[in-house]
Structure formats: structure tokens, C-alpha cells
CSV table of C-alpha atoms and ligand atoms in Angstrom, one decimal:
chain,number,residue,atom,x,y,z
A,1,MET,CA,0.0,0.0,0.0
A,2,LYS,CA,1.1,3.5,-0.7
A,3,ILE,CA,1.7,6.1,2.0
A,4,SER,CA,-0.4,8.7,0.2
A,5,SER,CA,-3.5,6.6,0.9
A,6,LEU,CA,-3.0,7.3,4.7
A,7,PHE,CA,-3.6,11.0,4.5
A,8,GLY,CA,-7.0,12.9,4.2
A,9,GLN,CA,-8.7,10.2,6.3
A,10,GLY,CA,-9.5,12.5,9.2
A,11,LYS,CA,-6.8,11.1,11.3
A,12,THR,CA,-3.2,12.2,12.2
A,13,VAL,CA,-0.8,9.8,10.6
A,14,PHE,CA,1.6,8.2,13.1
A,15,SER,CA,4.8,6.6,11.7
A,16,PHE,CA,8.1,5.3,13.0
A,17,GLU,CA,11.7,5.4,11.7
A,18,VAL,CA,14.2,2.6,12.4
A,19,PHE,CA,17.8,2.1,11.2
A,20,PRO,CA,19.5,-1.2,10.1
A,21,PRO,CA,21.7,-2.8,12.9
A,22,LYS,CA,25.5,-2.3,12.8
A,23,LYS,CA,27.3,-4.7,10.5
A,24,THR,CA,28.6,-6.4,13.7
A,25,SER,CA,25.1,-7.2,15.0
A,26,PRO,CA,22.9,-9.9,13.5
A,27,ILE,CA,20.0,-8.7,11.4
A,28,GLU,CA,17.6,-10.5,13.7
A,29,THR,CA,18.1,-7.7,16.3
A,30,ILE,CA,16.1,-5.4,14.2
A,31,TYR,CA,13.4,-8.0,13.5
A,32,ASP,CA,12.9,-8.4,17.3
A,33,THR,CA,12.6,-4.6,17.6
A,34,LEU,CA,10.1,-4.5,14.7
A,35,ASP,CA,8.0,-7.3,16.2
A,36,LYS,CA,7.6,-5.1,19.3
A,37,LEU,CA,6.9,-1.9,17.3
A,38,LYS,CA,4.1,-3.7,15.4
A,39,GLU,CA,2.2,-4.0,18.7
A,40,LEU,CA,2.0,-0.2,18.7
A,41,SER,CA,0.1,-0.1,15.3
A,42,PRO,CA,2.0,2.5,13.5
A,43,ASP,CA,0.6,3.6,10.1
A,44,PHE,CA,4.0,3.0,8.5
A,45,ILE,CA,7.6,2.3,9.3
A,46,SER,CA,10.5,3.8,7.4
A,47,VAL,CA,14.0,2.3,7.3
A,48,THR,CA,17.1,4.5,6.9
A,49,TYR,CA,19.7,3.8,4.2
A,50,GLY,CA,23.5,4.2,4.5
A,51,ALA,CA,23.3,7.2,6.8
A,52,GLY,CA,26.6,9.1,7.1
A,53,GLY,CA,27.6,8.7,3.5
A,54,ASN,CA,28.4,5.0,3.6
A,55,ILE,CA,27.6,3.2,0.4
A,56,ALA,CA,24.8,1.0,1.5
A,57,ASP,CA,24.0,-2.6,0.8
A,58,THR,CA,20.6,-4.4,0.5
A,59,THR,CA,19.8,-4.4,4.3
A,60,THR,CA,17.4,-1.5,4.0
A,61,CYS,CA,15.4,-3.3,1.4
A,62,ASP,CA,15.4,-6.6,3.4
A,63,ILE,CA,14.1,-4.8,6.5
A,64,ALA,CA,11.5,-2.9,4.6
A,65,SER,CA,10.3,-6.1,3.0
A,66,TYR,CA,10.1,-7.8,6.4
A,67,ILE,CA,7.9,-4.9,7.6
A,68,THR,CA,5.5,-5.2,4.6
A,69,ARG,CA,5.4,-8.9,4.1
A,70,LYS,CA,5.9,-10.4,7.5
A,71,LEU,CA,4.3,-7.7,9.7
A,72,ASN,CA,1.7,-6.5,7.2
A,73,ILE,CA,2.6,-2.8,7.9
A,74,ILE,CA,3.3,-0.2,5.2
A,75,SER,CA,7.0,0.3,4.8
A,76,ALA,CA,9.1,3.0,3.3
A,77,ALA,CA,12.7,2.5,2.3
A,78,HIS,CA,15.1,5.5,2.4
A,79,LEU,CA,17.3,5.8,-0.7
A,80,THR,CA,20.2,8.2,-1.1
A,81,CYS,CA,21.8,9.2,-4.4
A,82,ALA,CA,25.0,11.2,-3.9
A,83,TYR,CA,27.1,8.1,-4.3
A,84,SER,CA,24.9,6.3,-6.8
A,85,THR,CA,24.7,5.9,-10.5
A,86,LYS,CA,21.5,5.7,-12.5
A,87,ASP,CA,22.2,2.0,-13.1
A,88,GLY,CA,22.7,1.5,-9.3
A,89,VAL,CA,19.4,3.2,-8.6
A,90,LEU,CA,17.6,1.1,-11.2
A,91,GLU,CA,18.9,-2.1,-9.6
A,92,GLN,CA,17.6,-0.9,-6.2
A,93,LEU,CA,14.2,-0.1,-7.7
A,94,ALA,CA,14.0,-3.6,-9.2
A,95,ARG,CA,14.9,-5.0,-5.8
A,96,PHE,CA,12.3,-2.9,-4.0
A,97,LYS,CA,9.6,-4.0,-6.5
A,98,GLU,CA,10.5,-7.6,-6.1
A,99,SER,CA,10.4,-7.3,-2.3
A,100,GLY,CA,7.0,-5.6,-2.1
A,101,VAL,CA,8.4,-2.2,-1.1
A,102,GLU,CA,6.2,0.5,-2.6
A,103,ASN,CA,7.3,3.6,-0.8
A,104,ILE,CA,10.7,5.4,-1.1
A,105,LEU,CA,12.0,8.4,0.8
A,106,ALA,CA,14.2,9.9,-1.9
A,107,LEU,CA,17.3,11.6,-0.4
A,108,ARG,CA,20.5,13.1,-1.7
A,109,GLY,CA,22.3,11.9,1.5
A,110,ASP,CA,25.0,13.6,3.5
A,111,ILE,CA,28.2,14.4,1.7
A,112,ASN,CA,31.3,12.6,3.1
A,113,PRO,CA,34.4,14.6,2.0
A,114,ASP,CA,36.5,11.4,2.2
A,115,ILE,CA,34.4,9.7,-0.5
A,116,GLN,CA,34.4,10.7,-4.1
A,117,ARG,CA,30.8,11.5,-4.9
A,118,LYS,CA,29.0,10.6,-8.1
A,119,HIS,CA,27.1,13.2,-10.2
A,120,ASP,CA,24.3,11.3,-11.8
A,121,PHE,CA,22.0,13.0,-9.3
A,122,GLU,CA,22.9,16.4,-7.9
A,123,HIS,CA,19.8,16.8,-5.6
A,124,ALA,CA,17.1,14.7,-4.1
A,125,SER,CA,14.7,16.3,-6.6
A,126,ASP,CA,16.7,14.6,-9.5
A,127,LEU,CA,16.3,11.2,-7.8
A,128,THR,CA,12.6,11.9,-7.2
A,129,ALA,CA,12.0,12.6,-10.9
A,130,PHE,CA,14.0,9.5,-11.8
A,131,ILE,CA,12.1,7.2,-9.5
A,132,LYS,CA,8.8,8.5,-10.8
A,133,THR,CA,9.7,7.8,-14.4
A,134,ASN,CA,11.1,4.4,-13.6
A,135,GLY,CA,8.5,2.7,-11.5
A,136,ASP,CA,5.2,2.9,-9.7
A,137,PHE,CA,6.4,4.0,-6.4
A,138,HIS,CA,5.1,6.6,-3.9
A,139,VAL,CA,8.0,9.0,-3.3
A,140,SER,CA,8.5,11.0,-0.1
A,141,GLY,CA,11.1,13.7,0.5
A,142,ALA,CA,12.9,15.3,3.5
A,143,CYS,CA,12.3,18.8,4.7
A,144,TYR,CA,14.0,21.1,7.2
A,145,PRO,CA,12.0,23.3,9.5
A,146,GLU,CA,15.2,25.2,10.5
A,147,CYS,CA,16.7,25.2,7.0
A,148,HIS,CA,19.0,22.7,5.6
A,149,ILE,CA,22.6,23.4,6.8
A,150,GLU,CA,24.0,23.9,3.3
A,151,ALA,CA,21.2,26.2,2.1
A,152,GLU,CA,22.0,29.9,1.8
A,153,ASN,CA,18.7,30.8,3.6
A,154,MET,CA,15.2,29.6,4.3
A,155,VAL,CA,13.8,31.3,1.1
A,156,GLU,CA,16.3,29.3,-1.1
A,157,ASP,CA,15.7,26.1,0.8
A,158,ILE,CA,11.9,26.4,0.4
A,159,LYS,CA,12.2,27.2,-3.3
A,160,ASN,CA,14.3,24.0,-3.6
A,161,LEU,CA,11.7,22.1,-1.6
A,162,LYS,CA,9.1,23.2,-4.0
A,163,LYS,CA,11.2,21.9,-6.9
A,164,LYS,CA,11.4,18.5,-5.1
A,165,VAL,CA,7.6,18.4,-4.8
A,166,ASP,CA,7.2,19.5,-8.5
A,167,CYS,CA,9.5,16.6,-9.4
A,168,GLY,CA,7.0,14.2,-7.8
A,169,ALA,CA,7.5,14.1,-4.0
A,170,GLU,CA,4.0,13.3,-2.6
A,171,HIS,CA,4.7,13.7,1.1
A,172,LEU,CA,7.4,15.2,3.3
A,173,MET,CA,9.0,14.1,6.5
A,174,SER,CA,10.8,16.7,8.6
A,175,GLN,CA,14.1,16.9,10.3
A,176,LEU,CA,13.9,16.6,14.1
A,177,PHE,CA,13.1,19.8,16.0
A,178,PHE,CA,12.5,20.7,19.6
A,179,ASP,CA,10.6,23.9,19.2
A,180,ASN,CA,7.1,23.6,17.7
A,181,ALA,CA,6.9,27.3,16.9
A,182,VAL,CA,9.7,26.8,14.4
A,183,PHE,CA,7.7,24.0,12.7
A,184,TYR,CA,4.5,26.1,12.5
A,185,ASP,CA,6.5,28.9,11.0
A,186,PHE,CA,8.0,26.5,8.4
A,187,ILE,CA,4.6,25.0,7.5
A,188,GLU,CA,3.2,28.5,6.9
A,189,LYS,CA,6.1,29.4,4.6
A,190,ALA,CA,5.8,26.1,2.7
A,191,ARG,CA,2.1,26.6,2.2
A,192,ILE,CA,2.6,30.1,0.9
A,193,ALA,CA,5.2,28.8,-1.5
A,194,GLY,CA,2.6,26.4,-2.9
A,195,ILE,CA,3.8,23.2,-1.2
A,196,ASN,CA,0.5,21.5,-0.6
A,197,VAL,CA,1.5,17.8,0.1
A,198,PRO,CA,1.2,16.4,3.6
A,199,ILE,CA,4.1,17.3,5.9
A,200,GLU,CA,4.9,15.0,8.9
A,201,ALA,CA,6.7,16.4,11.9
A,202,GLY,CA,9.9,14.6,12.8
A,203,ILE,CA,10.1,14.0,16.6
A,204,MET,CA,13.0,12.5,18.4
A,205,PRO,CA,12.7,11.7,22.1
A,206,VAL,CA,15.8,12.2,24.1
A,207,VAL,CA,17.5,8.9,24.8
A,208,ASN,CA,20.7,10.2,26.3
A,209,ALA,CA,22.6,13.5,26.5
A,210,LYS,CA,25.6,12.4,24.4
A,211,GLN,CA,23.5,11.3,21.5
A,212,ILE,CA,21.3,14.4,21.5
A,213,GLN,CA,24.3,16.7,21.3
A,214,LYS,CA,25.6,14.8,18.3
A,215,MET,CA,22.3,15.0,16.5
A,216,VAL,CA,22.0,18.7,17.2
A,217,SER,CA,25.5,19.5,16.0
A,218,MET,CA,24.8,17.5,12.8
A,219,CYS,CA,21.4,18.9,11.9
A,220,GLY,CA,21.5,22.4,13.6
A,221,ALA,CA,18.3,22.1,15.6
A,222,SER,CA,17.9,24.9,18.1
A,223,LEU,CA,17.3,24.1,21.7
A,224,PRO,CA,14.6,25.9,23.7
A,225,ALA,CA,15.4,26.9,27.3
A,226,LYS,CA,12.9,24.4,28.6
A,227,PHE,CA,14.7,21.7,26.8
A,228,THR,CA,18.3,22.7,27.9
A,229,LYS,CA,17.1,22.9,31.5
A,230,ILE,CA,16.1,19.2,31.3
A,231,MET,CA,19.4,18.3,29.7
A,232,GLN,CA,21.4,20.1,32.4
A,233,ARG,CA,19.5,19.0,35.3
A,234,TYR,CA,19.4,15.3,34.4
A,235,GLU,CA,22.4,14.7,32.3
A,236,ASN,CA,24.0,12.5,34.9
A,237,ASN,CA,20.8,10.6,35.7
A,238,PRO,CA,20.0,8.4,32.8
A,239,GLU,CA,16.6,7.2,34.1
A,240,ALA,CA,15.4,10.7,34.9
A,241,LEU,CA,16.7,12.1,31.6
A,242,ARG,CA,14.9,9.3,29.7
A,243,ASP,CA,11.6,10.0,31.5
A,244,ALA,CA,11.9,13.8,31.1
A,245,GLY,CA,12.8,13.3,27.4
A,246,ILE,CA,9.7,11.1,26.8
A,247,ALA,CA,7.5,13.7,28.6
A,248,TYR,CA,9.0,16.5,26.4
A,249,ALA,CA,8.5,14.6,23.2
A,250,THR,CA,4.9,13.6,24.2
A,251,ASP,CA,4.2,17.3,25.1
A,252,GLN,CA,5.4,18.3,21.6
A,253,ILE,CA,3.3,15.7,19.9
A,254,VAL,CA,0.1,16.7,21.9
A,255,ASP,CA,0.6,20.3,20.8
A,256,LEU,CA,1.3,19.3,17.2
A,257,ILE,CA,-1.8,17.1,17.0
A,258,SER,CA,-3.9,19.8,18.6
A,259,ASN,CA,-2.7,22.2,15.9
A,260,GLY,CA,-3.8,19.9,13.1
A,261,VAL,CA,-0.4,18.5,11.9
A,262,ASP,CA,-0.7,16.0,9.0
A,263,GLY,CA,1.4,13.4,10.8
A,264,ILE,CA,4.0,12.6,13.4
A,265,HIS,CA,7.2,10.7,12.3
A,266,LEU,CA,8.8,9.3,15.4
A,267,TYR,CA,12.5,8.7,15.3
A,268,THR,CA,12.4,5.5,17.5
A,269,MET,CA,16.2,5.0,17.7
A,270,ASN,CA,15.3,1.3,17.5
A,271,ASN,CA,14.0,1.6,21.1
A,272,PRO,CA,10.6,0.0,21.4
A,273,TYR,CA,10.3,0.9,25.1
A,274,ILE,CA,10.4,4.6,24.4
A,275,ALA,CA,8.1,4.3,21.4
A,276,LYS,CA,5.6,2.3,23.5
A,277,ARG,CA,5.5,4.9,26.3
A,278,ILE,CA,4.9,7.7,23.8
A,279,SER,CA,2.4,5.7,21.7
A,280,GLU,CA,0.3,4.8,24.7
A,281,SER,CA,0.1,8.4,25.8
A,282,ILE,CA,-1.1,9.7,22.5
A,283,LYS,CA,-3.1,7.0,20.8
A,284,SER,CA,-6.5,8.4,21.8
A,285,LEU,CA,-5.6,11.7,20.3
A,286,LEU,CA,-4.7,10.6,16.7
B,301,LIG,P1,18.3,17.9,-1.1
B,301,LIG,O1,16.8,18.0,-1.1
B,301,LIG,O2,19.0,17.6,-2.4
B,301,LIG,O3,18.8,19.2,-0.4
B,301,LIG,C1,20.2,19.3,-0.1
B,301,LIG,C2,20.6,20.8,-0.2
B,301,LIG,O4,20.6,21.2,-1.6
B,301,LIG,C3,19.7,21.8,0.5
B,301,LIG,O5,20.5,22.8,1.0
B,301,LIG,C4,18.8,22.3,-0.6
B,301,LIG,O6,18.3,23.6,-0.4
B,301,LIG,C5,19.7,22.2,-1.9
B,301,LIG,N1,18.9,21.9,-3.1
B,301,LIG,C6,18.0,21.0,-3.2
B,301,LIG,N2,17.5,21.0,-4.5
B,301,LIG,C7,18.2,21.9,-5.2
B,301,LIG,C8,18.2,22.4,-6.5
B,301,LIG,N3,17.3,21.8,-7.4
B,301,LIG,N4,19.0,23.4,-6.8
B,301,LIG,C9,19.9,24.0,-5.9
B,301,LIG,N5,19.9,23.6,-4.6
B,301,LIG,C10,19.1,22.5,-4.3
B,301,LIG,N6,20.6,10.5,5.2
B,301,LIG,C11,21.1,9.3,4.9
B,301,LIG,O7,22.2,9.2,4.5
B,301,LIG,N7,20.3,8.2,5.0
B,301,LIG,C12,19.0,8.3,5.4
B,301,LIG,O8,18.3,7.3,5.6
B,301,LIG,C13,18.5,9.6,5.8
B,301,LIG,N8,17.2,9.7,6.2
B,301,LIG,C14,16.7,11.0,6.5
B,301,LIG,C15,15.3,11.1,6.8
B,301,LIG,C16,14.8,12.4,7.1
B,301,LIG,C17,13.4,12.5,7.5
B,301,LIG,C18,15.6,13.5,7.0
B,301,LIG,C19,15.1,14.9,7.3
B,301,LIG,C20,17.0,13.4,6.6
B,301,LIG,C21,17.5,12.1,6.3
B,301,LIG,N9,18.9,11.9,5.9
B,301,LIG,C22,19.3,10.7,5.6
B,301,LIG,C23,19.8,13.1,5.9
B,301,LIG,C24,19.8,13.7,4.5
B,301,LIG,O9,20.4,12.8,3.6
B,301,LIG,C25,20.7,15.0,4.6
B,301,LIG,O10,20.1,16.0,5.3
B,301,LIG,C26,21.3,15.5,3.3
B,301,LIG,O11,22.3,16.5,3.6
B,301,LIG,C27,20.2,16.2,2.4
B,301,LIG,O12,19.4,15.4,1.8
B,301,LIG,P2,18.1,15.9,1.1
B,301,LIG,O13,17.4,14.7,0.4
B,301,LIG,O14,17.2,16.7,1.9
B,301,LIG,O15,18.8,16.8,-0.1
């Protein structure tokens, strides 16, 4: 089933993101996680691809196929293009089709200065157009409520986002953010620019202080005072930090749903316990 069929049904879409296990861990670890996430009835689960500029293998496709065929949940496979050729993408598309994966999050991918990039696709919009003309896939795209770090400014970034939608992106998933006001401002700008596809809000619950600092330095999310106070007060108390982080993310989600957001995309960090606590708190609101 295609992700586009989930929107416009009078319900807030609630989706999860997982990542493939490290090469040193058996693939079964993610299947155990997914079996637990299934109990939370997400609308779809997306699977990351070669994050960090690594040239990825077929694991993303295998995991997305497990979600669709074994768990009977809609899956989306992320696919990056900065290090791919057109032939490489065609091979991936054939593999997705054969594996029952109908939804793709088309991404450029982060640029790793140590790896020679390819230039068959300069931007995610090029990959989006290529996928649309080479198969019957639903294509999603990424968006950045606080501007993509390489963009000159928000105006340019939104213009580029509009190009991505015009090339065929039917749904957008946002980068994580901790200040809902930033997201509402972004939605308003996107709508004024004529971007009318559903936009899901990316929410990442705090799991531990070290990880959050890394994520923020990588994606440039600003931290509201309320959030930094939690970090400072509980950084040496993992259990309290986890509970406060879950409460913070839940509070963000309640506010987003109350304000009519199209969907919530929860970065689960492959942690079913945290996803469960959040899902149980908000399921009657969706
Ligand atoms: P693009 O849309 O190509 O944008 C990149 C930059 O180019 C932006 O500054 C944009 O303004 C500019 N730009 C875009 N189009 C044009 C144009 N036509 N002309 C001029 N400039 C243009 N990375 C991974 O490696 N694996 C993953 O699985 C993964 N999953 C992600 C999931 C989500 C929800 C998000 C938000 C990000 C994810 N990323 C992932 C990170 C992503 O790959 C990086 O943020 C990357 O730097 C940009 O990818 P993009 O698809 O947004 O690129």
C-alpha cells in the first residue's frame, strides 16, 4: 500500500523510523525490535539507508520487505543518491519492487568529504523525478523546519523544496526539531510557496545526553530553554533524563496534533520501550 492513501482520512498519521543494525550485529536484532513496534500499530515504518555517506547494501530493502510482508505494515525504504549511478538506482528499484516495497524516501544523502561522490543525481529532486519515471512508487522527501545546513537561507531552501515536490514528492518528513513554533512557521512558509503535500513532523525523544548533542550538531536544531534545562538537570541521571525526554516529546506531539499537523514521524532510535510509552500516551488523540 502507498503512504499517500493514509492522508486525508480525518486522522493524524503516526509513523516510525528505524535504522539497520550495525554490521557487527545480527539482522535478527532489528526484527525483534520491529515485532515489538508492530504492537503499537504505526501507520507505516521507514528504514534508513546508508546514513553518514556509507555506500549501503541491501539491508534496508530486506528490513522494509520484512515490515511489509511479515508484519503487514506499510514500509518506506530510504534511498540516497549522492554516491549512486543511474544503473545502481535502477537495480535498487528492481529489488524494491521484487520485495514488495512500494514507498521510497528519496534523499540526496549527507556528503562525506572522504568519499568521491558521483554526479548522476545532484539533488534529491533529481532522484525523485528519476524514480517517478522508472516505476510505480510513492515518493516522499525530506524537509528542514530550521533550514538545511547547506542552504543559503530559508527562502532558497523552500524554493528547492518546491522543486522537489514539483518533481514528484508526494509527502514530506521533517528533520527533528524541539521547538514547535519553528515548525509552525515553516509550515506557513511552505504553504505560501505552494507546497501542498502532507508534511509529517519529525520528533526525536531524548534517549541520552551524548546522542542528542551529536544529533543537534549534525542537523543544527535549536534548543529551547525548557529543553536545555532538562538536559542540564538530568544529564547524569539516565533514568530521569529518559523520563523527562519522553515527557518532552509527548508534550510536543500533543501540541502538534492539537494544531492539526498532518502526521508525526517518530525517530524511534530502535528503542521499542520509548516508542511504546509515547504511543500509549497519545493513541486516543490521533
Ligand atoms: P536535497 O533535497 O537535495 O537538499 C540538499 C541541499 O541542496 C539543500 O540545501 C537544498 O536547499 C539544496 N537543493 C535541493 N535541491 C536543489 C536544486 N534543485 N538546486 C539547488 N539547490 C538545491 N541521510 C542518509 O544518508 N540516510 C537516510 O536514511 C536519511 N534519512 C533521512 C530522513 C529524514 C526525514 C531527513 C530529514 C533526513 C535524512 N537523511 C538521511 C539526511 C539527508 O540525507 C541529509 O540531510 C542531506 O544532507 C540532504 O538530503 P536531502 O534529500 O534533503 O537533499
